[in-house]
PDB file of C-alpha atoms in Angstrom:
ATOM      1  CA  MET A   1      15.684  -5.903   6.911  1.00  0.00           C
ATOM      2  CA  SER A   2      17.532  -4.077   4.259  1.00  0.00           C
ATOM      3  CA  ALA A   3      16.242  -1.453   1.881  1.00  0.00           C
ATOM      4  CA  SER A   4      16.179  -4.092  -0.863  1.00  0.00           C
ATOM      5  CA  ASP A   5      13.977  -6.421   1.157  1.00  0.00           C
ATOM      6  CA  ASP A   6      10.890  -6.861  -0.996  1.00  0.00           C
ATOM      7  CA  ARG A   7       8.953  -9.056   1.414  1.00  0.00           C
ATOM      8  CA  PRO A   8       5.606  -7.693   2.646  1.00  0.00           C
ATOM      9  CA  PHE A   9       5.824  -5.340   5.613  1.00  0.00           C
ATOM     10  CA  ALA A  10       3.885  -7.786   7.807  1.00  0.00           C
ATOM     11  CA  GLU A  11       6.574 -10.435   7.240  1.00  0.00           C
ATOM     12  CA  GLN A  12       9.353  -7.966   8.054  1.00  0.00           C
ATOM     13  CA  LEU A  13       7.508  -6.855  11.190  1.00  0.00           C
ATOM     14  CA  LEU A  14       7.663 -10.371  12.658  1.00  0.00           C
ATOM     15  CA  GLU A  15      11.469 -10.092  12.852  1.00  0.00           C
ATOM     16  CA  ARG A  16      11.674  -6.686  14.539  1.00  0.00           C
ATOM     17  CA  PRO A  17      12.783  -6.517  18.183  1.00  0.00           C
ATOM     18  CA  GLY A  18       9.878  -4.174  18.976  1.00  0.00           C
ATOM     19  CA  PHE A  19       7.391  -6.833  17.868  1.00  0.00           C
ATOM     20  CA  ALA A  20       9.075  -9.377  20.147  1.00  0.00           C
ATOM     21  CA  VAL A  21       8.878  -6.976  23.111  1.00  0.00           C
ATOM     22  CA  ALA A  22       5.208  -6.223  22.364  1.00  0.00           C
ATOM     23  CA  THR A  23       4.510  -9.954  22.070  1.00  0.00           C
ATOM     24  CA  ALA A  24       6.094 -10.694  25.446  1.00  0.00           C
ATOM     25  CA  LEU A  25       4.047  -7.902  27.034  1.00  0.00           C
ATOM     26  CA  VAL A  26       0.803  -9.193  25.497  1.00  0.00           C
ATOM     27  CA  VAL A  27       1.575 -12.723  26.729  1.00  0.00           C
ATOM     28  CA  MET A  28       2.340 -11.248  30.146  1.00  0.00           C
ATOM     29  CA  LEU A  29      -0.668  -8.936  30.488  1.00  0.00           C
ATOM     30  CA  GLY A  30      -3.122  -9.824  27.705  1.00  0.00           C
ATOM     31  CA  GLY A  31      -5.255 -12.196  29.751  1.00  0.00           C
ATOM     32  CA  LEU A  32      -5.432  -9.676  32.577  1.00  0.00           C
ATOM     33  CA  VAL A  33      -6.380  -6.679  30.425  1.00  0.00           C
ATOM     34  CA  VAL A  34      -8.805  -8.478  28.102  1.00  0.00           C
ATOM     35  CA  PRO A  35      -9.649 -11.911  29.552  1.00  0.00           C
ATOM     36  CA  PHE A  36      -9.292 -14.823  27.136  1.00  0.00           C
ATOM     37  CA  VAL A  37      -9.088 -12.609  24.009  1.00  0.00           C
ATOM     38  CA  GLY A  38      -5.857 -11.046  25.279  1.00  0.00           C
ATOM     39  CA  TRP A  39      -4.419 -14.480  25.965  1.00  0.00           C
ATOM     40  CA  VAL A  40      -5.357 -15.701  22.469  1.00  0.00           C
ATOM     41  CA  ALA A  41      -3.821 -12.576  20.908  1.00  0.00           C
ATOM     42  CA  GLY A  42      -0.614 -13.156  22.878  1.00  0.00           C
ATOM     43  CA  MET A  43      -0.407 -16.775  21.766  1.00  0.00           C
ATOM     44  CA  VAL A  44      -0.996 -15.876  18.105  1.00  0.00           C
ATOM     45  CA  MET A  45       1.675 -13.178  18.289  1.00  0.00           C
ATOM     46  CA  LEU A  46       4.059 -15.570  20.055  1.00  0.00           C
ATOM     47  CA  TRP A  47       3.710 -18.293  17.456  1.00  0.00           C
ATOM     48  CA  ARG A  48       4.075 -15.809  14.565  1.00  0.00           C
ATOM     49  CA  ALA A  49       7.137 -14.040  16.023  1.00  0.00           C
ATOM     50  CA  ARG A  50      10.587 -15.136  14.936  1.00  0.00           C
ATOM     51  CA  ALA A  51      12.384 -14.092  18.121  1.00  0.00           C
ATOM     52  CA  TRP A  52      12.040 -17.460  19.874  1.00  0.00           C
ATOM     53  CA  THR A  53      12.683 -21.085  19.069  1.00  0.00           C
ATOM     54  CA  THR A  54       9.851 -23.576  18.800  1.00  0.00           C
ATOM     55  CA  ARG A  55      10.948 -25.077  22.128  1.00  0.00           C
ATOM     56  CA  GLN A  56      10.662 -21.673  23.848  1.00  0.00           C
ATOM     57  CA  LYS A  57       7.223 -21.128  22.300  1.00  0.00           C
ATOM     58  CA  VAL A  58       6.019 -24.533  23.507  1.00  0.00           C
ATOM     59  CA  TRP A  59       7.253 -23.819  27.056  1.00  0.00           C
ATOM     60  CA  ALA A  60       5.684 -20.345  27.092  1.00  0.00           C
ATOM     61  CA  THR A  61       2.370 -21.785  25.888  1.00  0.00           C
ATOM     62  CA  ALA A  62       2.135 -25.090  27.741  1.00  0.00           C
ATOM     63  CA  GLY A  63       4.242 -24.385  30.832  1.00  0.00           C
ATOM     64  CA  PRO A  64       1.652 -22.211  32.580  1.00  0.00           C
ATOM     65  CA  LEU A  65      -1.110 -24.695  31.727  1.00  0.00           C
ATOM     66  CA  LEU A  66       0.924 -27.612  33.096  1.00  0.00           C
ATOM     67  CA  ALA A  67       1.944 -25.726  36.241  1.00  0.00           C
ATOM     68  CA  THR A  68      -1.644 -24.687  36.910  1.00  0.00           C
ATOM     69  CA  GLY A  69      -2.868 -28.237  36.304  1.00  0.00           C
ATOM     70  CA  VAL A  70      -0.351 -29.709  38.740  1.00  0.00           C
ATOM     71  CA  VAL A  71      -1.211 -27.180  41.454  1.00  0.00           C
ATOM     72  CA  LEU A  72      -4.952 -27.784  40.978  1.00  0.00           C
ATOM     73  CA  ILE A  73      -4.515 -31.552  41.180  1.00  0.00           C
ATOM     74  CA  VAL A  74      -2.521 -31.205  44.396  1.00  0.00           C
ATOM     75  CA  LEU A  75      -5.128 -28.826  45.858  1.00  0.00           C
ATOM     76  CA  ALA A  76      -7.965 -31.137  44.827  1.00  0.00           C
ATOM     77  CA  LEU A  77      -6.241 -34.088  46.457  1.00  0.00           C
ATOM     78  CA  LEU A  78      -5.574 -32.106  49.631  1.00  0.00           C
ATOM     79  CA  THR A  79      -9.193 -31.023  49.913  1.00  0.00           C
ATOM     80  CA  ALA A  80     -10.888 -34.215  48.676  1.00  0.00           C
ATOM     81  CA  ASN A  81     -11.650 -35.600  52.137  1.00  0.00           C
ATOM     82  CA  TRP A  82     -12.591 -32.366  53.850  1.00  0.00           C
ATOM     83  CA  SER A  83     -16.128 -32.028  55.077  1.00  0.00           C
ATOM     84  CA  THR A  84     -18.341 -29.089  55.876  1.00  0.00           C
ATOM     85  CA  THR A  85     -17.552 -27.542  59.254  1.00  0.00           C
ATOM     86  CA  ASP A  86     -18.847 -24.594  61.217  1.00  0.00           C
ATOM     87  CA  ALA A  87     -16.153 -22.509  59.494  1.00  0.00           C
ATOM     88  CA  GLY A  88     -17.682 -23.369  56.109  1.00  0.00           C
ATOM     89  CA  LEU A  89     -16.652 -25.791  53.402  1.00  0.00           C
ATOM     90  CA  GLY A  90     -13.220 -27.157  54.133  1.00  0.00           C
ATOM     91  CA  GLY A  91     -12.695 -25.114  57.254  1.00  0.00           C
ATOM     92  CA  SER A  92      -9.337 -23.712  56.150  1.00  0.00           C
ATOM     93  CA  PRO A  93      -8.766 -20.136  55.033  1.00  0.00           C
ATOM     94  CA  VAL A  94      -5.330 -21.086  53.653  1.00  0.00           C
ATOM     95  CA  ILE A  95      -6.003 -23.955  51.257  1.00  0.00           C
ATOM     96  CA  PRO A  96      -8.934 -23.429  48.882  1.00  0.00           C
ATOM     97  CA  VAL A  97     -11.638 -26.056  48.791  1.00  0.00           C
ATOM     98  CA  VAL A  98     -12.751 -27.864  45.664  1.00  0.00           C
ATOM     99  CA  LEU A  99     -15.455 -25.271  45.011  1.00  0.00           C
ATOM    100  CA  ASP A 100     -12.793 -22.543  44.934  1.00  0.00           C
ATOM    101  CA  LEU A 101     -10.560 -24.315  42.436  1.00  0.00           C
ATOM    102  CA  GLY A 102     -12.084 -22.491  39.446  1.00  0.00           C
ATOM    103  CA  GLY A 103     -11.147 -19.088  40.802  1.00  0.00           C
ATOM    104  CA  THR A 104      -7.790 -20.423  41.890  1.00  0.00           C
ATOM    105  CA  ALA A 105      -7.174 -21.734  38.361  1.00  0.00           C
ATOM    106  CA  VAL A 106      -7.850 -18.317  36.843  1.00  0.00           C
ATOM    107  CA  VAL A 107      -5.478 -16.592  39.250  1.00  0.00           C
ATOM    108  CA  LEU A 108      -2.794 -19.243  38.736  1.00  0.00           C
ATOM    109  CA  LEU A 109      -3.078 -18.937  34.960  1.00  0.00           C
ATOM    110  CA  LEU A 110      -2.787 -15.151  35.101  1.00  0.00           C
ATOM    111  CA  VAL A 111       0.271 -15.371  37.335  1.00  0.00           C
ATOM    112  CA  SER A 112       1.799 -18.192  35.272  1.00  0.00           C
ATOM    113  CA  TYR A 113       1.393 -16.319  31.990  1.00  0.00           C
ATOM    114  CA  ALA A 114       2.818 -13.184  33.608  1.00  0.00           C
ATOM    115  CA  VAL A 115       5.886 -15.236  34.524  1.00  0.00           C
ATOM    116  CA  ALA A 116       6.045 -16.749  31.013  1.00  0.00           C
ATOM    117  CA  GLY A 117       5.770 -13.291  29.430  1.00  0.00           C
ATOM    118  CA  GLY A 118       8.483 -12.007  31.746  1.00  0.00           C
ATOM    119  CA  TRP A 119      10.720 -14.897  30.723  1.00  0.00           C
ATOM    120  CA  LEU A 120      10.073 -14.191  27.028  1.00  0.00           C
ATOM    121  CA  LEU A 121      10.818 -10.499  27.553  1.00  0.00           C
ATOM    122  CA  TRP A 122      14.010 -11.297  29.452  1.00  0.00           C
ATOM    123  CA  SER A 123      15.159 -13.667  26.692  1.00  0.00           C
ATOM    124  CA  VAL A 124      14.640 -10.978  24.043  1.00  0.00           C
ATOM    125  CA  LEU A 125      16.228  -8.147  25.993  1.00  0.00           C
ATOM    126  CA  ARG A 126      19.356 -10.074  26.937  1.00  0.00           C
ATOM    127  CA  ARG A 127      20.275 -10.740  23.274  1.00  0.00           C
ATOM    128  CA  PRO A 128      22.842  -8.484  21.713  1.00  0.00           C
ATOM    129  CA  ALA A 129      21.454  -5.889  19.304  1.00  0.00           C
ATOM    130  CA  PRO A 130      21.720  -6.925  15.645  1.00  0.00           C
ATOM    131  CA  GLN A 131      24.603  -5.297  13.783  1.00  0.00           C
ATOM    132  CA  GLY A 132      23.903  -3.599  10.518  1.00  0.00           C
TER     133      GLY A 132
END
């Protein structure tokens, strides 16, 4: 971004390290602060930013969804044959029952996107500062 750069400011902003840091933080915390809207904002910022490769963007977007899906499938399979007991549905305070999978999915997604945002932040902060 030199003084002779005549691109619009919004285009220049996408290349700034501060935008990349803000993007990683929104991916990390957006869904927690403003459910769903914060996540969408983080994804839009991520895909507009120029700090990451397409492969990194795909992993940061789809990785948490895939991880959550795998965990939910495993939990659903573990609880599929459980019946109602005196302790309640499932009878286990450790492994959630099928009816609890929705809440578990939300928590897993929040944690997964926090990890993804942390990874994005780490990848930006470990790069050497641009010379110039």
